[in-house]
Amino acid sequence: MSRTFLNTPAITRALTIIVPVITVLAVIQLLIGGAIELGLKRYNLDLLTHENPPAFATLFSRFSIWGRAFGLRFMTTLLTFLWSLLFIVPGIIASYRYALAPYLMAENPDMDVMEAIARSKELMDGNKGRLFCLQLSFIGWSLLCVLTLGIGYLWLAPYQNAAEAAFYLEVTGRTDAMPRPDLTADAE
């Protein structure tokens, strides 16, 4: 008698441990992921516009609007999913349409969820392709990170986050808020 691979006792025991752990982690990520995402967006904006933002305090600074952060993540996921039911491409376009909503809410904690989504749609009108090209430019780096078994993402992920924050500042017309390096000092 041959047993299938998934019916072996070792695999069954491993799955009875792994599945509940993954489920608990997914629920935790669902509940607090929105607030941490907004804190990360706020940190990246502060990083581009200020000298040295406090990392830990800024990352957890948006737990005061946990409900709206959860609502924003839920609504953008739901709207993207509903657009994806048509075909894959409308879902991808929808995800780009709502891409700036977390930045808007991170900067304006009093903003309503649907207001952030509507403002993101306005800002991304004509800019979806630019954000797509920006994200596409990281493909080579991502492949190199895969070759390092993911260790390279420790450097690539912050770089991508800062690039997207700079994109947000450019789309909102605030590139003057970013400090510019003094290139004349190197010429001497």
Short mmCIF file of C-alpha atoms in Angstrom, two decimals:
data_model
loop_
_atom_site.label_atom_id
_atom_site.label_comp_id
_atom_site.label_asym_id
_atom_site.label_seq_id
_atom_site.Cartn_x
_atom_site.Cartn_y
_atom_site.Cartn_z
CA MET A 1 0.00 0.00 0.00
CA SER A 2 1.36 3.36 -0.96
CA ARG A 3 0.37 6.45 0.90
CA THR A 4 0.26 9.87 -0.64
CA PHE A 5 2.77 12.49 0.38
CA LEU A 6 0.28 14.65 2.31
CA ASN A 7 -1.01 11.73 4.34
CA THR A 8 2.31 11.03 6.00
CA PRO A 9 2.26 11.64 9.75
CA ALA A 10 5.18 14.11 9.67
CA ILE A 11 3.55 16.31 7.04
CA THR A 12 0.20 16.19 8.84
CA ARG A 13 1.82 17.23 12.15
CA ALA A 14 3.75 20.04 10.46
CA LEU A 15 0.60 21.35 8.78
CA THR A 16 -1.34 21.29 12.06
CA ILE A 17 1.31 23.64 13.48
CA ILE A 18 2.06 25.81 10.45
CA VAL A 19 -1.52 26.57 9.34
CA PRO A 20 -2.68 28.03 12.70
CA VAL A 21 0.53 30.07 13.03
CA ILE A 22 0.09 31.52 9.54
CA THR A 23 -3.57 32.24 10.29
CA VAL A 24 -2.72 34.11 13.51
CA LEU A 25 0.00 36.12 11.76
CA ALA A 26 -2.41 37.01 8.93
CA VAL A 27 -5.04 38.24 11.39
CA ILE A 28 -2.45 40.32 13.26
CA GLN A 29 -1.21 41.79 9.98
CA LEU A 30 -4.79 42.57 8.97
CA LEU A 31 -5.53 44.32 12.25
CA ILE A 32 -2.38 46.43 12.73
CA GLY A 33 -0.93 46.45 9.21
CA GLY A 34 -2.82 49.56 8.15
CA ALA A 35 -1.58 51.67 11.05
CA ILE A 36 2.01 50.51 10.60
CA GLU A 37 1.80 51.15 6.84
CA LEU A 38 0.69 54.72 7.50
CA GLY A 39 3.52 55.14 10.02
CA LEU A 40 6.02 53.85 7.48
CA LYS A 41 4.68 56.25 4.83
CA ARG A 42 4.93 59.11 7.34
CA TYR A 43 8.50 58.11 8.22
CA ASN A 44 9.56 58.08 4.57
CA LEU A 45 7.99 61.48 3.98
CA ASP A 46 9.77 62.85 7.06
CA LEU A 47 13.00 61.29 5.89
CA LEU A 48 12.78 63.15 2.60
CA THR A 49 11.75 66.50 4.08
CA HIS A 50 13.57 66.62 7.43
CA GLU A 51 17.03 65.86 8.71
CA ASN A 52 16.55 62.92 11.08
CA PRO A 53 13.03 61.75 12.02
CA PRO A 54 12.66 59.45 15.04
CA ALA A 55 12.16 56.05 13.40
CA PHE A 56 10.43 54.07 16.12
CA ALA A 57 8.10 56.84 17.26
CA THR A 58 7.11 57.74 13.69
CA LEU A 59 6.51 54.13 12.68
CA PHE A 60 3.92 53.69 15.44
CA SER A 61 2.57 57.25 15.31
CA ARG A 62 -0.56 56.37 13.35
CA PHE A 63 -2.08 53.97 15.89
CA SER A 64 -4.09 56.95 17.10
CA ILE A 65 -6.12 56.63 13.87
CA TRP A 66 -6.18 52.84 13.85
CA GLY A 67 -9.83 52.67 12.76
CA ARG A 68 -9.33 54.89 9.73
CA ALA A 69 -6.07 53.11 8.85
CA PHE A 70 -7.86 49.75 8.97
CA GLY A 71 -10.76 51.21 6.98
CA LEU A 72 -8.42 52.59 4.32
CA ARG A 73 -6.63 49.29 3.88
CA PHE A 74 -9.93 47.40 3.82
CA MET A 75 -11.56 49.74 1.28
CA THR A 76 -8.59 49.88 -1.10
CA THR A 77 -8.28 46.09 -0.97
CA LEU A 78 -12.02 45.65 -1.51
CA LEU A 79 -12.17 48.12 -4.40
CA THR A 80 -9.11 46.58 -6.05
CA PHE A 81 -10.61 43.11 -5.64
CA LEU A 82 -13.92 44.21 -7.15
CA TRP A 83 -12.14 45.75 -10.15
CA SER A 84 -10.12 42.53 -10.47
CA LEU A 85 -13.33 40.55 -10.86
CA LEU A 86 -13.74 42.16 -14.29
CA PHE A 87 -10.28 41.14 -15.45
CA ILE A 88 -6.78 41.31 -14.04
CA VAL A 89 -5.82 44.55 -15.82
CA PRO A 90 -8.61 46.71 -14.31
CA GLY A 91 -7.56 45.43 -10.87
CA ILE A 92 -3.95 46.43 -11.50
CA ILE A 93 -5.05 49.86 -12.71
CA ALA A 94 -7.23 50.23 -9.60
CA SER A 95 -4.30 49.39 -7.34
CA TYR A 96 -2.31 52.20 -8.96
CA ARG A 97 -5.31 54.53 -8.71
CA TYR A 98 -5.40 54.06 -4.92
CA ALA A 99 -1.61 53.97 -4.40
CA LEU A 100 -1.30 57.45 -2.88
CA ALA A 101 -4.19 57.10 -0.41
CA PRO A 102 -1.92 55.83 2.42
CA TYR A 103 0.44 58.79 1.93
CA LEU A 104 -2.48 61.21 2.01
CA MET A 105 -3.85 59.75 5.23
CA ALA A 106 -0.38 59.48 6.78
CA GLU A 107 0.10 63.20 6.19
CA ASN A 108 -3.46 64.21 7.05
CA PRO A 109 -4.64 62.00 9.93
CA ASP A 110 -8.01 63.79 10.06
CA MET A 111 -8.80 62.83 6.46
CA ASP A 112 -11.74 60.50 5.86
CA VAL A 113 -11.12 57.12 4.18
CA MET A 114 -13.21 57.83 1.08
CA GLU A 115 -11.76 61.34 0.86
CA ALA A 116 -8.23 59.90 0.77
CA ILE A 117 -9.26 57.42 -1.91
CA ALA A 118 -10.93 60.14 -4.01
CA ARG A 119 -7.92 62.46 -3.67
CA SER A 120 -5.57 59.61 -4.62
CA LYS A 121 -7.65 58.99 -7.75
CA GLU A 122 -7.32 62.68 -8.66
CA LEU A 123 -3.56 62.74 -8.08
CA MET A 124 -2.95 59.54 -10.02
CA ASP A 125 -4.89 60.73 -13.05
CA GLY A 126 -2.17 60.71 -15.71
CA ASN A 127 0.47 59.41 -13.28
CA LYS A 128 -0.33 55.70 -13.08
CA GLY A 129 2.10 54.89 -15.89
CA ARG A 130 4.85 56.90 -14.21
CA LEU A 131 4.46 54.97 -10.95
CA PHE A 132 4.38 51.70 -12.90
CA CYS A 133 7.65 52.61 -14.63
CA LEU A 134 9.19 53.61 -11.29
CA GLN A 135 8.29 50.27 -9.77
CA LEU A 136 9.36 48.43 -12.92
CA SER A 137 12.80 50.02 -12.66
CA PHE A 138 13.44 47.95 -9.52
CA ILE A 139 13.01 44.58 -11.27
CA GLY A 140 16.72 44.04 -11.81
CA TRP A 141 17.48 44.85 -8.20
CA SER A 142 14.72 42.48 -7.08
CA LEU A 143 16.21 39.66 -9.11
CA LEU A 144 19.58 40.29 -7.48
CA CYS A 145 17.88 40.24 -4.07
CA VAL A 146 16.36 36.86 -4.88
CA LEU A 147 19.85 35.57 -5.71
CA THR A 148 20.99 36.64 -2.23
CA LEU A 149 18.12 34.60 -0.71
CA GLY A 150 16.28 37.80 0.17
CA ILE A 151 19.05 39.46 2.16
CA GLY A 152 19.36 42.20 -0.46
CA TYR A 153 15.83 43.35 0.35
CA LEU A 154 17.21 44.81 3.57
CA TRP A 155 18.72 47.52 1.35
CA LEU A 156 16.27 47.51 -1.54
CA ALA A 157 13.00 47.87 0.40
CA PRO A 158 13.96 51.18 2.10
CA TYR A 159 15.21 52.50 -1.24
CA GLN A 160 11.92 51.60 -2.94
CA ASN A 161 9.91 53.16 -0.10
CA ALA A 162 11.90 56.39 -0.33
CA ALA A 163 11.51 56.46 -4.12
CA GLU A 164 7.73 56.10 -3.84
CA ALA A 165 7.60 58.80 -1.17
CA ALA A 166 9.58 61.09 -3.49
CA PHE A 167 7.08 60.25 -6.24
CA TYR A 168 4.25 61.31 -3.92
CA LEU A 169 5.99 64.58 -3.10
CA GLU A 170 6.53 65.24 -6.81
CA VAL A 171 2.91 64.48 -7.72
CA THR A 172 1.68 66.79 -4.97
CA GLY A 173 4.05 69.49 -6.21
CA ARG A 174 6.26 69.61 -3.14
CA THR A 175 9.66 68.63 -4.45
CA ASP A 176 10.96 71.91 -3.04
CA ALA A 177 10.47 70.42 0.43
CA MET A 178 13.18 67.84 -0.25
CA PRO A 179 16.70 68.94 0.67
CA ARG A 180 19.11 69.19 -2.22
CA PRO A 181 22.78 68.18 -1.92
CA ASP A 182 25.33 70.94 -2.36
CA LEU A 183 27.23 69.80 -5.45
CA THR A 184 29.44 72.88 -5.58
CA ALA A 185 31.40 71.80 -2.50
CA ASP A 186 32.65 68.68 -4.30
CA ALA A 187 33.81 70.65 -7.33
CA GLU A 188 36.49 72.52 -5.39
#
